[in-house]
Amino acid sequence: MASRQPGSKVLVCTDGLANTALGNLEQQDGETLICASIFYQDLAEQAVRAGVTVSVLGIEGTECRLAELGRLADRTGGMVSSVSESDLESQLQKALQRQTVATHSSALLYLPTALCFQGEKEEGSKTLREVGNVSMETELTCCFRLKGEKEREALLSCGSVSVQLQLRYRVTDGRKLLRVITVERGVTDDSSMVLSSLSLSLLQVHCAQKSAALVVRGRYSQAQKETDEQRQLMERVLEHRRSQEEKETYCRWKKEMSPIYEHNVRKFQAIPDGGATLLYGLKNAHRKSSLP
């Protein structure tokens, strides 16, 4: 029924493990778990193709395997939450109020040839992300670097670079739209100027998204390395700007990131529901979320 209208929502509320043939998470043998993982992955892709958002809520005190079941919500742009019975109504309302503003969305980003992306499927000067469903809170971040010293000198001599973003998406009435955004940014080798202009909140969102995504994919050491590198950069920013407000913001961020920052991450599939909720929240962090 939901697939008939793009932008529709499906809410899955569970107080225990799925134990039927389809998507069975109760049996622990490897073959059953692989079949369940494929089942939920296929279900998520069907929902994305239909423009349907799925949110998953598990009841606290029960084991629902949100690490696995939450992939449905993560892929479709929904929310994953482990809630108490007393908080269930408010969380249901929150999920229903999460408005889908576009479906079938993709983002194509072009950099100058002197730069290349890091951590993307394509690490050249352009990258494509198939986003799917988008809400007002959706934020995408990426990281790029210089290709080499030769390119560094060329960029400095130019003084600026142009970056282009092409967004393709459908609105809920079915229209297909294309939006092209091109911006020009200055280039400098003055570290003091860079540290003064960096957005601490954007760095925090980027680090949360990337590190949590790496954990979900089972790349724990790389997630911890990413968090450590970004933490060091943020501390350089704080040392340069000496803002008490930003320092307090950073301390809150560090606490939120503690499962990764303190190297306490374990196999994602074995993480309790509360931990899975936290990691999916970090993976889809935005500047209006609980992250500073």
CSV table of C-alpha atoms in Angstrom, one decimal:
chain,number,residue,atom,x,y,z
A,1,MET,CA,0.0,0.0,0.0
A,2,ALA,CA,2.7,2.5,1.0
A,3,SER,CA,4.5,1.9,-2.4
A,4,ARG,CA,1.6,3.5,-4.2
A,5,GLN,CA,2.5,6.9,-2.9
A,6,PRO,CA,6.2,8.1,-3.0
A,7,GLY,CA,7.0,9.8,0.3
A,8,SER,CA,5.0,7.4,2.4
A,9,LYS,CA,6.2,6.1,5.8
A,10,VAL,CA,6.2,2.7,7.3
A,11,LEU,CA,6.8,2.3,11.1
A,12,VAL,CA,8.1,-1.0,12.4
A,13,CYS,CA,7.7,-1.3,16.2
A,14,THR,CA,9.0,-4.6,17.8
A,15,ASP,CA,9.4,-6.0,21.2
A,16,GLY,CA,11.6,-9.0,20.3
A,17,LEU,CA,13.5,-10.9,17.6
A,18,ALA,CA,11.9,-11.7,14.3
A,19,ASN,CA,11.3,-15.5,14.5
A,20,THR,CA,9.5,-16.4,11.3
A,21,ALA,CA,11.0,-17.9,8.1
A,22,LEU,CA,11.4,-14.6,6.4
A,23,GLY,CA,13.9,-12.4,8.1
A,24,ASN,CA,14.4,-14.8,11.0
A,25,LEU,CA,16.9,-13.2,13.5
A,26,GLU,CA,16.3,-15.6,16.4
A,27,GLN,CA,18.2,-18.6,15.1
A,28,GLN,CA,22.0,-18.1,15.4
A,29,ASP,CA,23.3,-20.5,12.6
A,30,GLY,CA,25.3,-18.7,9.9
A,31,GLU,CA,23.1,-19.7,7.0
A,32,THR,CA,19.9,-18.4,8.6
A,33,LEU,CA,21.6,-15.1,9.5
A,34,ILE,CA,22.9,-14.6,6.0
A,35,CYS,CA,19.5,-15.2,4.5
A,36,ALA,CA,18.0,-12.7,7.0
A,37,SER,CA,20.6,-10.1,6.1
A,38,ILE,CA,19.9,-10.5,2.4
A,39,PHE,CA,16.1,-10.4,3.1
A,40,TYR,CA,16.3,-7.0,4.9
A,41,GLN,CA,18.7,-5.6,2.3
A,42,ASP,CA,16.4,-6.5,-0.5
A,43,LEU,CA,13.4,-5.1,1.4
A,44,ALA,CA,15.3,-1.8,1.9
A,45,GLU,CA,16.1,-1.5,-1.8
A,46,GLN,CA,12.4,-2.2,-2.7
A,47,ALA,CA,11.4,0.6,-0.3
A,48,VAL,CA,14.0,3.0,-1.8
A,49,ARG,CA,12.8,2.3,-5.3
A,50,ALA,CA,9.2,3.0,-4.2
A,51,GLY,CA,10.2,6.2,-2.3
A,52,VAL,CA,9.1,4.8,1.0
A,53,THR,CA,10.8,5.6,4.3
A,54,VAL,CA,10.9,2.9,7.0
A,55,SER,CA,11.6,3.7,10.6
A,56,VAL,CA,12.4,1.0,13.2
A,57,LEU,CA,11.6,1.2,16.9
A,58,GLY,CA,12.6,-1.4,19.4
A,59,ILE,CA,11.3,-1.6,23.0
A,60,GLU,CA,14.0,-1.2,25.7
A,61,GLY,CA,14.6,-4.3,27.8
A,62,THR,CA,14.0,-6.6,24.8
A,63,GLU,CA,16.5,-7.9,22.3
A,64,CYS,CA,15.5,-6.9,18.8
A,65,ARG,CA,18.8,-7.0,16.9
A,66,LEU,CA,18.5,-3.4,15.8
A,67,ALA,CA,22.0,-3.7,14.3
A,68,GLU,CA,20.5,-5.8,11.6
A,69,LEU,CA,16.9,-4.7,11.5
A,70,GLY,CA,18.1,-1.0,11.5
A,71,ARG,CA,19.6,-1.4,8.1
A,72,LEU,CA,16.1,-1.0,6.7
A,73,ALA,CA,15.7,2.4,8.3
A,74,ASP,CA,19.3,3.5,7.5
A,75,ARG,CA,19.0,2.7,3.8
A,76,THR,CA,15.5,4.3,3.4
A,77,GLY,CA,16.2,7.5,5.4
A,78,GLY,CA,14.1,6.5,8.4
A,79,MET,CA,15.1,6.6,12.1
A,80,VAL,CA,16.3,3.8,14.3
A,81,SER,CA,15.4,4.0,18.0
A,82,SER,CA,15.4,1.9,21.2
A,83,VAL,CA,12.6,3.4,23.3
A,84,SER,CA,11.0,2.8,26.7
A,85,GLU,CA,7.3,2.0,26.7
A,86,SER,CA,6.5,5.3,28.3
A,87,ASP,CA,8.4,7.1,25.5
A,88,LEU,CA,6.9,5.1,22.7
A,89,GLU,CA,4.1,7.5,21.7
A,90,SER,CA,6.4,10.5,21.4
A,91,GLN,CA,8.9,8.6,19.4
A,92,LEU,CA,6.1,7.4,17.0
A,93,GLN,CA,5.0,11.0,16.6
A,94,LYS,CA,8.6,12.0,15.9
A,95,ALA,CA,9.0,9.4,13.2
A,96,LEU,CA,5.7,10.4,11.6
A,97,GLN,CA,6.6,14.1,11.6
A,98,ARG,CA,9.9,13.4,9.8
A,99,GLN,CA,8.8,14.8,6.4
A,100,THR,CA,10.3,13.3,3.2
A,101,VAL,CA,10.9,16.2,0.8
A,102,ALA,CA,12.4,14.2,-2.1
A,103,THR,CA,12.8,10.6,-3.3
A,104,HIS,CA,15.1,8.8,-5.8
A,105,SER,CA,17.8,11.4,-5.0
A,106,SER,CA,21.4,11.4,-6.2
A,107,ALA,CA,24.3,13.8,-5.7
A,108,LEU,CA,27.0,14.2,-8.3
A,109,LEU,CA,30.0,16.3,-7.2
A,110,TYR,CA,32.8,17.6,-9.4
A,111,LEU,CA,36.1,18.9,-8.2
A,112,PRO,CA,39.0,20.5,-10.1
A,113,THR,CA,41.3,17.9,-11.6
A,114,ALA,CA,44.0,18.9,-9.1
A,115,LEU,CA,41.9,17.4,-6.3
A,116,CYS,CA,40.5,14.0,-5.6
A,117,PHE,CA,38.0,12.5,-3.2
A,118,GLN,CA,38.9,10.4,-0.1
A,119,GLY,CA,36.8,7.5,1.2
A,120,GLU,CA,34.3,7.4,-1.7
A,121,LYS,CA,33.6,4.6,-4.1
A,122,GLU,CA,35.3,6.7,-6.8
A,123,GLU,CA,38.4,8.5,-5.6
A,124,GLY,CA,38.9,10.7,-8.7
A,125,SER,CA,37.8,14.2,-9.2
A,126,LYS,CA,34.1,13.4,-9.3
A,127,THR,CA,31.9,11.2,-7.2
A,128,LEU,CA,28.3,10.0,-7.3
A,129,ARG,CA,26.1,9.2,-4.3
A,130,GLU,CA,22.8,7.4,-4.6
A,131,VAL,CA,21.0,9.0,-1.7
A,132,GLY,CA,17.4,7.8,-2.1
A,133,ASN,CA,14.9,9.4,0.3
A,134,VAL,CA,15.7,12.8,1.7
A,135,SER,CA,14.3,14.8,4.7
A,136,MET,CA,14.8,18.3,5.8
A,137,GLU,CA,17.5,17.0,8.2
A,138,THR,CA,19.6,15.2,5.6
A,139,GLU,CA,23.2,16.4,5.3
A,140,LEU,CA,25.9,14.9,3.2
A,141,THR,CA,29.6,15.5,3.8
A,142,CYS,CA,32.7,14.4,1.9
A,143,CYS,CA,36.5,14.7,2.1
A,144,PHE,CA,39.0,15.5,-0.6
A,145,ARG,CA,42.8,16.1,-0.9
A,146,LEU,CA,45.4,17.3,-3.3
A,147,LYS,CA,46.7,14.8,-5.8
A,148,GLY,CA,50.3,16.0,-5.3
A,149,GLU,CA,52.8,18.8,-4.8
A,150,LYS,CA,52.7,19.8,-8.5
A,151,GLU,CA,48.9,20.4,-8.2
A,152,ARG,CA,49.4,22.4,-5.0
A,153,GLU,CA,51.5,24.9,-6.8
A,154,ALA,CA,49.0,25.1,-9.6
A,155,LEU,CA,46.1,25.8,-7.3
A,156,LEU,CA,48.0,28.4,-5.3
A,157,SER,CA,48.9,30.3,-8.5
A,158,CYS,CA,45.2,30.2,-9.6
A,159,GLY,CA,44.0,31.6,-6.2
A,160,SER,CA,40.6,29.9,-6.3
A,161,VAL,CA,38.8,26.7,-7.3
A,162,SER,CA,35.3,25.9,-8.6
A,163,VAL,CA,33.2,23.0,-7.3
A,164,GLN,CA,29.9,21.9,-8.8
A,165,LEU,CA,27.1,19.8,-7.3
A,166,GLN,CA,24.3,18.3,-9.4
A,167,LEU,CA,21.3,17.1,-7.5
A,168,ARG,CA,18.8,14.9,-9.2
A,169,TYR,CA,15.6,14.0,-7.3
A,170,ARG,CA,11.8,13.5,-7.5
A,171,VAL,CA,9.3,15.5,-5.5
A,172,THR,CA,6.3,13.7,-4.0
A,173,ASP,CA,4.0,14.6,-7.0
A,174,GLY,CA,6.3,12.6,-9.2
A,175,ARG,CA,8.2,15.4,-11.0
A,176,LYS,CA,11.9,14.8,-11.8
A,177,LEU,CA,14.1,17.8,-11.0
A,178,LEU,CA,17.7,18.7,-11.5
A,179,ARG,CA,19.4,21.4,-9.4
A,180,VAL,CA,23.0,22.5,-10.3
A,181,ILE,CA,25.0,24.5,-7.7
A,182,THR,CA,28.5,25.9,-8.6
A,183,VAL,CA,30.6,27.7,-6.0
A,184,GLU,CA,34.0,29.3,-6.1
A,185,ARG,CA,36.4,29.2,-3.1
A,186,GLY,CA,39.7,30.8,-2.4
A,187,VAL,CA,42.9,28.8,-2.0
A,188,THR,CA,45.6,29.6,0.6
A,189,ASP,CA,48.6,28.0,2.3
A,190,ASP,CA,48.1,30.1,5.4
A,191,SER,CA,47.2,27.7,8.1
A,192,SER,CA,46.1,30.5,10.5
A,193,MET,CA,43.5,31.6,7.9
A,194,VAL,CA,42.3,28.0,7.5
A,195,LEU,CA,41.9,27.4,11.2
A,196,SER,CA,40.0,30.6,11.6
A,197,SER,CA,37.5,29.8,8.9
A,198,LEU,CA,36.8,26.1,9.6
A,199,SER,CA,33.3,25.1,10.7
A,200,LEU,CA,33.7,23.1,13.9
A,201,SER,CA,30.1,21.8,13.7
A,202,LEU,CA,30.6,20.6,10.1
A,203,LEU,CA,33.8,18.8,11.1
A,204,GLN,CA,31.9,17.1,13.9
A,205,VAL,CA,29.1,16.0,11.6
A,206,HIS,CA,31.5,14.7,9.0
A,207,CYS,CA,33.5,12.7,11.5
A,208,ALA,CA,30.4,11.2,13.1
A,209,GLN,CA,28.9,10.2,9.7
A,210,LYS,CA,32.1,8.7,8.3
A,211,SER,CA,33.4,6.9,11.5
A,212,ALA,CA,30.0,5.4,12.2
A,213,ALA,CA,29.6,4.3,8.6
A,214,LEU,CA,33.0,2.5,8.8
A,215,VAL,CA,31.9,0.7,12.0
A,216,VAL,CA,28.6,-0.4,10.4
A,217,ARG,CA,30.7,-1.8,7.5
A,218,GLY,CA,33.0,-3.7,10.0
A,219,ARG,CA,36.1,-1.4,9.4
A,220,TYR,CA,36.7,-0.7,13.1
A,221,SER,CA,40.4,0.3,13.0
A,222,GLN,CA,39.8,2.7,10.1
A,223,ALA,CA,36.9,4.2,12.0
A,224,GLN,CA,39.1,4.8,15.1
A,225,LYS,CA,41.9,6.3,12.9
A,226,GLU,CA,39.4,8.6,11.2
A,227,THR,CA,38.1,9.8,14.6
A,228,ASP,CA,41.6,10.4,16.0
A,229,GLU,CA,42.6,12.4,12.9
A,230,GLN,CA,39.5,14.6,13.0
A,231,ARG,CA,39.9,15.1,16.8
A,232,GLN,CA,43.4,16.3,16.3
A,233,LEU,CA,42.3,18.8,13.7
A,234,MET,CA,39.5,20.1,16.0
A,235,GLU,CA,41.9,20.5,18.9
A,236,ARG,CA,44.1,22.6,16.6
A,237,VAL,CA,41.1,24.8,15.8
A,238,LEU,CA,40.2,25.1,19.5
A,239,GLU,CA,43.8,26.0,20.4
A,240,HIS,CA,43.9,28.7,17.6
A,241,ARG,CA,40.5,30.3,18.4
A,242,ARG,CA,40.4,29.9,22.2
A,243,SER,CA,36.6,30.0,22.3
A,244,GLN,CA,35.1,28.6,25.5
A,245,GLU,CA,31.7,28.0,23.8
A,246,GLU,CA,33.4,25.9,21.1
A,247,LYS,CA,35.4,24.0,23.7
A,248,GLU,CA,32.2,23.0,25.5
A,249,THR,CA,30.7,22.0,22.2
A,250,TYR,CA,33.7,19.9,21.4
A,251,CYS,CA,33.5,18.2,24.9
A,252,ARG,CA,29.9,17.2,24.2
A,253,TRP,CA,30.8,15.9,20.8
A,254,LYS,CA,33.6,13.8,22.3
A,255,LYS,CA,31.3,12.3,24.8
A,256,GLU,CA,28.8,11.4,22.0
A,257,MET,CA,31.6,9.8,20.0
A,258,SER,CA,33.1,7.9,23.0
A,259,PRO,CA,32.2,4.4,21.7
A,260,ILE,CA,34.6,5.0,18.7
A,261,TYR,CA,36.9,7.6,20.3
A,262,GLU,CA,37.7,5.4,23.3
A,263,HIS,CA,38.3,2.4,21.1
A,264,ASN,CA,35.4,0.4,22.7
A,265,VAL,CA,33.9,-0.7,19.4
A,266,ARG,CA,33.2,-4.4,19.0
A,267,LYS,CA,31.7,-6.5,16.2
A,268,PHE,CA,28.7,-4.4,14.9
A,269,GLN,CA,26.3,-7.3,14.6
A,270,ALA,CA,26.9,-8.1,18.3
A,271,ILE,CA,26.2,-4.6,19.5
A,272,PRO,CA,23.2,-4.3,21.8
A,273,ASP,CA,20.2,-2.4,20.6
A,274,GLY,CA,21.1,0.8,22.4
A,275,GLY,CA,24.6,0.9,20.8
A,276,ALA,CA,23.1,0.2,17.4
A,277,THR,CA,20.7,3.1,17.9
A,278,LEU,CA,23.6,5.4,18.7
A,279,LEU,CA,25.7,4.3,15.8
A,280,TYR,CA,22.9,4.7,13.2
A,281,GLY,CA,22.2,8.1,14.7
A,282,LEU,CA,25.9,9.1,14.3
A,283,LYS,CA,25.9,7.8,10.7
A,284,ASN,CA,23.0,10.1,9.9
A,285,ALA,CA,24.1,13.0,12.0
A,286,HIS,CA,23.2,16.6,11.1
A,287,ARG,CA,23.7,20.0,12.6
A,288,LYS,CA,20.2,20.0,14.0
A,289,SER,CA,20.6,16.7,15.8
A,290,SER,CA,21.8,16.0,19.3
A,291,LEU,CA,25.4,16.4,18.0
A,292,PRO,CA,26.5,20.0,18.7
